[in-house]
Amino acid sequence: MPNRSTGPRAALVALAAIAVLAWAGAPGCVFYLNPLCTDLILNGSETDLDCGGSCGPCNLGDRCKTDNDCDQGTCDDGRCAPLACANEQKDGDESDVDCGGATCHKCAGGRTCRTASDCFSNNCTTATKTCSALAVSFAPAVAYESGQKSYALFGGDIDGDNDIDLVAANEQESTIAVFLNDGAGGFTKLPRTETGQYPTGGALADMNRDGKLDVVTADYHGDSVSVLLGTGGGTLATKVSTPTVSGAETSNLAVGDLDGDGNLDVIATNPLASSVSQLMGRADGTLGEAINIPVGILNASAPYSAAIADFDKNGTADLAIADVQSGTIIVRLGNGDGTFQDEVPYLERGIPPYILISSDVNADGFPDLVCANRGSDDVSVLIGRGDGMFRRAVVSSTGAGTGPYSVAVADFNQDGVPDVVTANYTTSTGSILLGVGDGSFDAPIDAGPTGSTSYGVFAGDFNKDGKPDFATANATSNDVTVKLSTAR
């Protein structure tokens, strides 16, 4: 059961120790081997501690040499300085703080506007001169029995009727439960289907290219990845499991076409093996033998979740890995043939476990990285620059003591800016974080009770009223709960 605690700070110290080696020929002398961006030492091409140069961008006030060394993109007299649209002041022609006008990004809901063009929604309310937005609220949760320890949750049209259905992975009984949507946001559960042992992650994807969604699971105690092909009516074929690494406790996975052959491939995370497993897809939906890819420093990393997207906009799939041991998001750009470039780590700035997804949260057309941080009650966002690099993580609270385990993205207040919902493990609630448009969020909104011990979350318009709803998988109450939006 994946509740093992980790210590990012201790791991970073260990990495520093690995990087410093004694020179046998001269007692007392040391030299640095392979400077790291996470070793807590100012070395290599860094302009400040573990940032700048070939490492990730530095924070405001850190030392720099060029604009590229800085998170905000400007190096002023050797220090990173904020741009005019990120200085937390209303200046220039901005209509509100750091938004609106001709030069800054558009404004989120509720911000002051002069014209429609100041707003992400393209609607400046005449009476209030604010950007339009709905007031977010939800109906009480409706629960559907799922199975023992409902853990991960996926959504998609699995029966081909154009409604969003839900699929839950039940960890303790090693099954998949499919819930078919009636089109009005009500769900009917089909008989459960066996998967690999203890599924804790997965996805819905068309693995055999027949136009029907299939289920892929990461099997925590099975040390495997399982594929259950969809029939198109909501039922699933018998699982086909492919081993990853023995004893690895395969926790999560991401799906994407890594080599451009049209078949979907899988990257699965192995926390206890300090690696990910790469499984190349075949046209019939089966997976090839797992290729073990080490992550970070051997035995000093614990890859827990992963995301696949085109981070540098070159048409090939790239990979991001959340390493709960070093406290970093490790990015590897894809070469388009199933291989990857060198690791580039970015500090995650939260406390694990981390569930990582990729989504465009600042609406600039480039994929960003979003992490739910259960240990620190917050969400981290790394804004993608579109060239494969990411800005320094922006951390936003989900509420004290909430313990957010997973995260989904949708525009809940209909202001044109993506928002975030988390499934909160500790409080058994959902938190809504309304997007500002720069990767940060307003103060969290308590979306009310979900089920008991919420792990997985999925957001979508279940009843086709144009407003996003959300659902959670709940481990203690053994159910999936649905909360329909009542925003207005």
Coordinates of C-alpha atoms in Angstrom, one line a residue:
M1 CA 0.0 0.0 0.0
P2 CA 1.7 3.2 -1.2
N3 CA 1.8 5.2 2.1
R4 CA 5.6 5.1 2.5
S5 CA 7.0 8.4 3.7
T6 CA 10.1 9.9 2.1
G7 CA 12.5 12.7 2.9
P8 CA 13.4 15.0 0.0
R9 CA 15.9 17.1 2.1
A10 CA 17.7 14.0 3.3
A11 CA 17.9 12.7 -0.3
L12 CA 19.4 16.0 -1.5
V13 CA 22.1 15.8 1.1
A14 CA 22.8 12.2 0.0
L15 CA 23.1 13.3 -3.6
A16 CA 25.5 16.0 -2.5
A17 CA 27.6 13.4 -0.7
I18 CA 27.6 11.2 -3.9
A19 CA 28.8 14.2 -5.9
V20 CA 31.8 14.8 -3.6
L21 CA 34.6 12.2 -3.9
A22 CA 37.8 11.9 -2.0
W23 CA 41.0 12.0 -4.2
A24 CA 43.1 9.1 -3.1
G25 CA 46.2 10.7 -4.3
A26 CA 45.9 13.8 -2.1
P27 CA 44.3 13.2 1.3
G28 CA 42.0 15.9 2.3
C29 CA 41.3 17.1 -1.2
V30 CA 37.9 16.7 -2.9
F31 CA 36.6 17.2 -6.4
Y32 CA 33.1 17.3 -7.8
L33 CA 31.9 14.7 -10.2
N34 CA 29.0 15.4 -12.4
P35 CA 27.5 18.6 -10.8
L36 CA 23.8 18.2 -10.2
C37 CA 21.0 20.8 -10.2
T38 CA 19.7 19.3 -6.9
D39 CA 23.0 18.8 -4.9
L40 CA 22.8 22.0 -2.8
I41 CA 26.2 23.1 -4.1
L42 CA 26.9 26.1 -6.3
N43 CA 28.8 24.4 -9.1
G44 CA 28.9 23.7 -12.8
S45 CA 27.3 26.4 -14.9
E46 CA 24.9 27.5 -12.2
T47 CA 24.6 31.2 -11.5
D48 CA 23.0 30.6 -8.1
L49 CA 22.4 27.6 -5.9
D50 CA 21.0 24.8 -8.2
C51 CA 19.6 27.3 -10.7
G52 CA 20.6 29.2 -13.8
G53 CA 23.0 28.1 -16.5
S54 CA 22.1 24.5 -17.6
C55 CA 19.8 24.1 -14.5
G56 CA 16.3 25.5 -14.2
P57 CA 15.5 29.2 -14.0
C58 CA 16.4 31.1 -10.8
N59 CA 13.9 32.9 -8.5
L60 CA 13.6 36.6 -8.1
G61 CA 16.6 38.1 -6.3
D62 CA 18.9 35.2 -7.3
R63 CA 22.2 35.8 -9.1
C64 CA 22.1 35.7 -12.9
K65 CA 24.2 36.4 -16.0
T66 CA 21.5 36.5 -18.7
D67 CA 17.7 36.8 -18.9
N68 CA 17.5 33.0 -19.5
D69 CA 18.8 32.4 -16.0
C70 CA 15.7 34.0 -14.5
D71 CA 12.2 32.7 -13.8
Q72 CA 10.7 36.0 -14.8
G73 CA 13.0 36.5 -17.8
T74 CA 15.0 39.6 -16.9
C75 CA 18.4 39.8 -15.4
D76 CA 19.0 43.3 -14.0
D77 CA 22.5 44.2 -12.7
G78 CA 23.3 40.5 -11.9
R79 CA 20.0 39.7 -10.1
C80 CA 16.7 38.3 -11.3
A81 CA 14.1 41.0 -11.4
P82 CA 10.3 40.9 -11.9
L83 CA 8.8 41.9 -15.2
A84 CA 6.3 44.7 -15.1
C85 CA 3.4 42.1 -15.5
A86 CA 4.6 40.1 -12.5
N87 CA 5.6 42.7 -9.9
E88 CA 2.3 42.5 -7.9
Q89 CA 1.5 46.1 -8.7
K90 CA -1.1 47.8 -10.8
D91 CA 1.0 49.9 -13.2
G92 CA 1.3 50.8 -16.8
D93 CA -1.9 50.3 -18.7
E94 CA -3.0 47.2 -16.6
S95 CA -6.7 47.1 -15.8
D96 CA -6.0 45.1 -12.6
V97 CA -2.8 43.9 -10.8
D98 CA -0.5 42.3 -13.4
C99 CA -3.3 41.7 -15.9
G100 CA -5.2 43.4 -18.7
G101 CA -4.1 46.2 -21.0
A102 CA -2.0 45.7 -24.1
T103 CA 1.1 44.0 -22.6
C104 CA 0.1 41.8 -19.7
H105 CA -1.9 38.5 -19.9
K106 CA -5.7 38.8 -19.7
C107 CA -7.5 38.9 -16.4
A108 CA -9.3 36.1 -14.6
G109 CA -12.9 36.3 -13.4
G110 CA -13.8 39.1 -10.9
R111 CA -10.8 41.3 -11.9
T112 CA -11.3 44.9 -13.0
C113 CA -11.6 45.4 -16.7
R114 CA -12.1 48.3 -19.1
T115 CA -12.9 46.4 -22.3
A116 CA -13.7 42.8 -23.2
S117 CA -10.2 42.3 -24.4
D118 CA -8.9 42.6 -20.9
C119 CA -10.6 39.4 -19.9
F120 CA -9.9 35.7 -20.6
S121 CA -13.6 35.3 -20.9
N122 CA -13.8 38.2 -23.4
N123 CA -16.7 39.5 -21.4
C124 CA -16.3 42.7 -19.2
T125 CA -19.5 43.0 -17.3
T126 CA -20.9 46.4 -17.9
A127 CA -22.5 47.0 -14.5
T128 CA -19.4 46.1 -12.4
K129 CA -16.6 46.6 -14.8
T130 CA -15.2 43.2 -13.9
C131 CA -14.4 40.1 -15.9
S132 CA -17.4 37.7 -16.0
A133 CA -17.3 34.5 -13.8
L134 CA -19.8 32.1 -12.2
A135 CA -20.0 31.6 -8.5
V136 CA -18.7 28.1 -7.9
S137 CA -20.9 25.6 -6.0
F138 CA -21.8 21.9 -6.1
A139 CA -24.7 19.7 -5.2
P140 CA -24.2 17.1 -2.4
A141 CA -22.2 14.1 -3.4
V142 CA -23.9 11.1 -4.9
A143 CA -22.2 7.8 -4.0
Y144 CA -21.9 4.7 -6.1
E145 CA -20.4 1.5 -4.6
S146 CA -17.2 0.6 -6.4
G147 CA -15.2 -2.1 -4.6
Q148 CA -12.6 -2.5 -1.9
K149 CA -10.3 0.6 -1.6
S150 CA -11.3 2.6 -4.6
Y151 CA -8.1 4.3 -5.6
A152 CA -7.5 5.7 -9.0
L153 CA -10.2 7.3 -11.2
F154 CA -10.4 7.8 -14.9
G155 CA -13.1 9.3 -17.2
G156 CA -14.0 9.0 -20.9
D157 CA -16.7 7.8 -23.3
I158 CA -16.1 4.0 -22.8
D159 CA -19.5 2.9 -24.3
G160 CA -19.6 5.2 -27.4
D161 CA -22.7 7.2 -26.5
N162 CA -21.0 10.6 -26.2
D163 CA -21.4 10.8 -22.4
I164 CA -18.5 10.8 -20.0
D165 CA -18.3 7.6 -18.1
L166 CA -16.2 6.8 -15.0
V167 CA -13.7 4.0 -14.4
A168 CA -12.3 3.2 -10.9
A169 CA -9.4 1.0 -10.0
N170 CA -10.1 -0.9 -6.7
E171 CA -6.7 -1.5 -5.2
Q172 CA -7.4 -4.0 -2.5
E173 CA -9.5 -6.4 -4.5
S174 CA -7.6 -5.8 -7.8
T175 CA -10.5 -5.0 -10.0
I176 CA -11.8 -2.3 -12.3
A177 CA -15.3 -0.9 -11.9
V178 CA -17.0 0.8 -14.9
F179 CA -19.8 3.3 -14.3
L180 CA -21.9 4.2 -17.4
N181 CA -23.4 7.7 -17.6
D182 CA -27.1 8.0 -18.3
G183 CA -26.5 11.4 -20.0
A184 CA -27.9 13.4 -17.0
G185 CA -25.0 12.8 -14.6
G186 CA -26.4 9.6 -13.1
F187 CA -24.3 6.4 -13.3
T188 CA -24.8 2.6 -13.5
K189 CA -22.1 0.2 -12.4
L190 CA -21.2 -2.8 -14.6
P191 CA -19.8 -6.1 -13.2
R192 CA -16.2 -5.6 -12.1
T193 CA -13.3 -6.9 -14.1
E194 CA -10.1 -8.3 -12.6
T195 CA -6.9 -6.4 -13.2
G196 CA -3.3 -6.8 -12.0
Q197 CA -2.6 -7.0 -8.3
Y198 CA -3.3 -3.8 -6.4
P199 CA -3.9 -1.2 -9.2
T200 CA -3.0 2.3 -8.0
G201 CA -2.7 4.2 -11.2
G202 CA -3.6 4.0 -14.9
A203 CA -5.4 5.6 -17.8
L204 CA -8.1 5.3 -20.5
A205 CA -6.7 5.1 -24.0
D206 CA -7.3 3.4 -27.3
M207 CA -4.4 1.0 -27.2
N208 CA -5.4 -1.1 -30.3
R209 CA -6.7 1.8 -32.4
D210 CA -10.2 0.4 -32.9
G211 CA -11.9 3.6 -31.8
K212 CA -12.9 2.1 -28.4
L213 CA -11.3 3.2 -25.1
D214 CA -9.3 0.6 -23.2
V215 CA -8.1 0.5 -19.6
V216 CA -4.4 0.5 -18.6
T217 CA -3.4 0.0 -15.0
A218 CA -0.2 0.3 -12.9
D219 CA -0.2 -2.7 -10.6
Y220 CA 1.5 -1.8 -7.3
H221 CA 1.9 -5.2 -5.8
G222 CA 1.8 -7.0 -9.2
D223 CA 4.9 -5.1 -10.4
S224 CA 3.2 -5.0 -13.8
V225 CA 1.2 -3.0 -16.2
S226 CA -2.2 -4.5 -17.3
V227 CA -4.2 -3.8 -20.4
L228 CA -8.0 -4.5 -20.5
L229 CA -9.3 -3.9 -24.0
G230 CA -12.7 -2.2 -24.3
T231 CA -15.6 -3.8 -26.2
G232 CA -17.3 -0.5 -27.0
G233 CA -20.3 -1.3 -24.8
G234 CA -18.5 -0.6 -21.5
T235 CA -17.4 -4.1 -20.8
L236 CA -13.7 -5.0 -20.7
A237 CA -11.8 -8.0 -22.0
T238 CA -9.6 -10.2 -19.8
K239 CA -6.5 -8.4 -18.6
V240 CA -3.1 -9.0 -20.2
S241 CA -0.3 -8.1 -17.8
T242 CA 3.3 -7.3 -18.6
P243 CA 5.9 -7.4 -15.8
T244 CA 7.9 -4.3 -15.0
V245 CA 10.6 -4.8 -12.3
S246 CA 10.3 -7.3 -9.5
G247 CA 9.8 -5.6 -6.2
A248 CA 9.5 -2.2 -7.8
E249 CA 5.9 -1.4 -6.5
T250 CA 4.8 0.0 -9.8
S251 CA 2.7 3.0 -8.7
N252 CA 1.5 5.0 -11.7
L253 CA 1.8 5.4 -15.4
A254 CA 1.5 7.7 -18.4
V255 CA 0.4 6.9 -22.0
G256 CA 1.7 8.4 -25.2
D257 CA 3.1 7.6 -28.6
L258 CA 6.9 7.8 -27.8
D259 CA 8.2 6.6 -31.2
G260 CA 5.7 8.1 -33.6
D261 CA 4.5 4.7 -35.0
G262 CA 0.8 5.4 -34.2
N263 CA 0.7 2.9 -31.3
L264 CA 0.4 4.1 -27.7
D265 CA 3.3 3.3 -25.4
V266 CA 3.5 3.3 -21.6
I267 CA 5.9 4.7 -19.0
A268 CA 5.3 3.2 -15.6
T269 CA 7.0 4.5 -12.4
N270 CA 8.9 2.1 -10.1
P271 CA 9.5 3.8 -6.7
L272 CA 11.5 1.0 -5.1
A273 CA 13.6 0.4 -8.2
S274 CA 14.6 4.0 -8.8
S275 CA 13.4 3.6 -12.4
V276 CA 10.7 3.8 -14.9
S277 CA 9.6 1.0 -17.2
Q278 CA 9.1 1.8 -20.8
L279 CA 6.6 -0.6 -22.6
M280 CA 6.2 0.0 -26.3
G281 CA 2.7 -0.6 -27.7
R282 CA 1.8 -2.9 -30.5
A283 CA -1.1 -2.5 -33.0
D284 CA -3.1 -5.2 -31.3
G285 CA -3.0 -3.3 -28.0
T286 CA -0.5 -5.5 -26.3
L287 CA 2.8 -4.2 -24.9
G288 CA 6.3 -5.2 -25.5
E289 CA 8.8 -6.3 -22.9
A290 CA 9.5 -3.6 -20.3
I291 CA 12.7 -1.6 -20.7
N292 CA 14.1 -0.4 -17.4
I293 CA 15.3 3.2 -17.4
P294 CA 17.1 4.4 -14.3
V295 CA 15.9 7.7 -12.8
G296 CA 18.3 10.2 -11.0
I297 CA 21.0 8.7 -8.8
L298 CA 20.8 4.9 -8.4
N299 CA 19.0 4.0 -5.2
A300 CA 18.5 7.7 -4.4
S301 CA 15.3 8.3 -6.3
A302 CA 11.7 7.1 -6.0
P303 CA 9.8 7.9 -9.2
Y304 CA 6.1 8.0 -8.1
S305 CA 4.1 9.3 -11.1
A306 CA 4.7 10.5 -14.6
A307 CA 3.2 12.6 -17.4
I308 CA 3.7 12.6 -21.2
A309 CA 3.2 15.7 -23.4
D310 CA 5.0 17.6 -26.2
F311 CA 6.8 20.2 -23.9
D312 CA 9.0 21.7 -26.7
K313 CA 6.3 21.8 -29.4
N314 CA 8.4 19.8 -31.9
G315 CA 5.8 17.1 -32.6
T316 CA 7.4 14.4 -30.4
A317 CA 6.3 13.1 -27.0
D318 CA 8.4 14.2 -23.9
L319 CA 8.4 12.8 -20.4
A320 CA 8.1 14.3 -16.9
I321 CA 8.7 12.2 -13.8
A322 CA 7.8 13.1 -10.2
D323 CA 10.6 11.9 -7.9
V324 CA 9.4 11.9 -4.3
Q325 CA 12.9 11.1 -3.0
S326 CA 14.8 14.1 -4.4
G327 CA 11.8 16.4 -4.4
T328 CA 12.1 17.1 -8.1
I329 CA 10.2 16.9 -11.4
I330 CA 12.6 15.3 -13.8
V331 CA 12.0 16.2 -17.5
R332 CA 13.4 14.3 -20.4
L333 CA 12.7 15.5 -23.9
G334 CA 11.9 12.8 -26.4
N335 CA 13.9 12.2 -29.6
G336 CA 10.9 10.9 -31.4
D337 CA 12.2 7.3 -31.7
G338 CA 11.4 6.1 -28.2
T339 CA 14.6 7.4 -26.7
F340 CA 15.1 10.5 -24.5
Q341 CA 17.6 13.3 -23.9
D342 CA 19.3 13.8 -20.6
E343 CA 17.4 14.5 -17.4
V344 CA 16.7 18.1 -16.4
P345 CA 15.4 18.3 -12.8
Y346 CA 13.2 21.1 -11.4
L347 CA 12.5 21.5 -7.7
E348 CA 8.9 20.6 -7.0
R349 CA 8.7 22.7 -3.8
G350 CA 6.1 20.5 -2.1
I351 CA 6.1 17.4 0.2
P352 CA 5.2 14.0 -1.3
P353 CA 3.5 11.9 -2.4
Y354 CA 3.2 13.7 -5.7
I355 CA 0.6 12.9 -8.4
L356 CA 1.7 14.6 -11.6
I357 CA -0.3 15.6 -14.6
S358 CA 0.3 17.8 -17.7
S359 CA -2.2 20.5 -18.6
D360 CA -2.1 24.1 -20.0
V361 CA -3.1 26.0 -16.8
N362 CA -2.2 29.5 -18.0
A363 CA -3.9 29.2 -21.4
D364 CA -0.8 30.1 -23.5
G365 CA -0.9 27.0 -25.7
F366 CA 2.1 25.3 -24.0
P367 CA 1.8 22.2 -21.7
D368 CA 2.5 22.9 -18.0
L369 CA 3.1 20.5 -15.1
V370 CA 0.7 20.3 -12.2
C371 CA 1.4 18.3 -9.0
A372 CA -0.9 17.5 -6.0
N373 CA 1.3 17.5 -2.9
R374 CA -0.4 15.4 -0.2
G375 CA 2.3 16.0 2.4
S376 CA 2.2 19.8 2.3
D377 CA -1.4 20.6 1.5
D378 CA -0.8 22.3 -1.8
V379 CA -0.5 22.2 -5.5
S380 CA 2.7 23.0 -7.5
V381 CA 2.6 24.3 -11.0
L382 CA 5.6 24.5 -13.3
I383 CA 4.7 26.7 -16.3
G384 CA 6.1 25.4 -19.6
R385 CA 8.0 27.9 -21.7
G386 CA 7.2 26.1 -24.9
D387 CA 10.9 25.2 -25.6
G388 CA 11.0 22.2 -23.2
M389 CA 12.0 24.2 -20.2
F390 CA 9.9 25.2 -17.2
R391 CA 9.6 28.1 -14.8
R392 CA 10.2 27.7 -11.1
A393 CA 7.3 25.9 -9.4
V394 CA 4.5 28.1 -8.1
V395 CA 2.9 26.6 -5.0
S396 CA -0.7 27.2 -4.0
S397 CA -2.5 26.0 -0.9
T398 CA -5.4 23.6 -1.0
G399 CA -6.3 24.4 2.6
A400 CA -4.6 23.4 5.9
G401 CA -4.7 19.7 6.6
T402 CA -6.5 18.7 3.4
G403 CA -3.8 16.3 2.1
P404 CA -4.5 16.6 -1.6
Y405 CA -3.6 13.3 -3.3
S406 CA -4.6 13.8 -7.0
V407 CA -5.5 16.7 -9.2
A408 CA -7.6 17.5 -12.3
V409 CA -8.1 20.6 -14.4
A410 CA -11.3 22.3 -15.6
D411 CA -12.7 25.8 -15.9
F412 CA -15.2 25.6 -13.0
N413 CA -16.2 29.3 -12.9
Q414 CA -16.3 29.7 -16.7
D415 CA -14.0 32.7 -16.9
G416 CA -11.8 31.3 -19.6
V417 CA -9.0 30.3 -17.2
P418 CA -8.3 26.7 -16.2
D419 CA -8.9 25.9 -12.6
V420 CA -7.9 22.9 -10.4
V421 CA -9.7 20.4 -8.3
T422 CA -8.0 18.1 -5.8
A423 CA -9.2 14.9 -4.1
N424 CA -8.3 15.4 -0.4
Y425 CA -7.0 12.3 1.3
T426 CA -7.1 13.7 4.9
T427 CA -10.4 15.7 5.0
S428 CA -12.4 13.6 2.4
T429 CA -13.3 16.8 0.5
G430 CA -12.6 18.5 -2.8
S431 CA -10.7 21.7 -3.1
I432 CA -11.3 24.1 -6.0
L433 CA -8.5 26.5 -6.9
L434 CA -9.6 29.2 -9.3
G435 CA -6.9 30.1 -11.8
V436 CA -5.4 33.5 -12.0
G437 CA -3.9 32.9 -15.5
D438 CA -0.2 32.8 -14.6
G439 CA 0.0 29.4 -12.9
S440 CA -1.1 30.7 -9.5
F441 CA -4.5 30.4 -7.9
D442 CA -6.9 32.3 -5.7
A443 CA -7.5 31.0 -2.1
P444 CA -9.0 27.5 -2.1
I445 CA -12.8 26.9 -2.2
D446 CA -14.0 23.9 -0.1
A447 CA -16.2 22.0 -2.5
G448 CA -17.7 20.0 0.4
P449 CA -17.6 16.3 1.4
T450 CA -16.8 13.7 -1.1
G451 CA -16.4 10.1 0.1
S452 CA -14.2 8.8 2.9
T453 CA -10.5 9.0 2.2
S454 CA -10.5 10.4 -1.3
Y455 CA -7.6 9.4 -3.6
G456 CA -8.5 9.7 -7.3
V457 CA -10.3 12.6 -9.0
F458 CA -11.7 13.3 -12.5
A459 CA -13.4 16.5 -13.8
G460 CA -15.8 16.8 -16.7
D461 CA -19.3 17.9 -17.7
F462 CA -21.2 14.8 -16.7
N463 CA -24.7 16.2 -17.3
K464 CA -24.0 18.3 -20.4
D465 CA -25.1 21.6 -18.9
G466 CA -21.9 23.3 -20.0
K467 CA -20.4 23.4 -16.4
P468 CA -17.7 21.1 -15.2
D469 CA -18.5 18.6 -12.5
F470 CA -16.1 16.3 -10.6
A471 CA -15.9 12.8 -9.1
T472 CA -13.6 11.1 -6.6
A473 CA -12.6 7.6 -5.8
N474 CA -12.7 7.0 -2.1
A475 CA -10.7 4.3 -0.4
T476 CA -12.4 3.9 3.0
S477 CA -16.0 4.2 1.9
N478 CA -15.2 1.9 -1.1
D479 CA -17.1 4.1 -3.6
V480 CA -17.1 6.7 -6.3
T481 CA -18.8 10.0 -5.5
V482 CA -20.1 12.5 -8.0
K483 CA -20.6 16.2 -7.4
L484 CA -22.5 18.0 -10.0
S485 CA -21.9 21.7 -10.5
T486 CA -24.6 24.2 -9.4
A487 CA -22.5 27.2 -10.4
R488 CA -24.3 30.3 -11.6

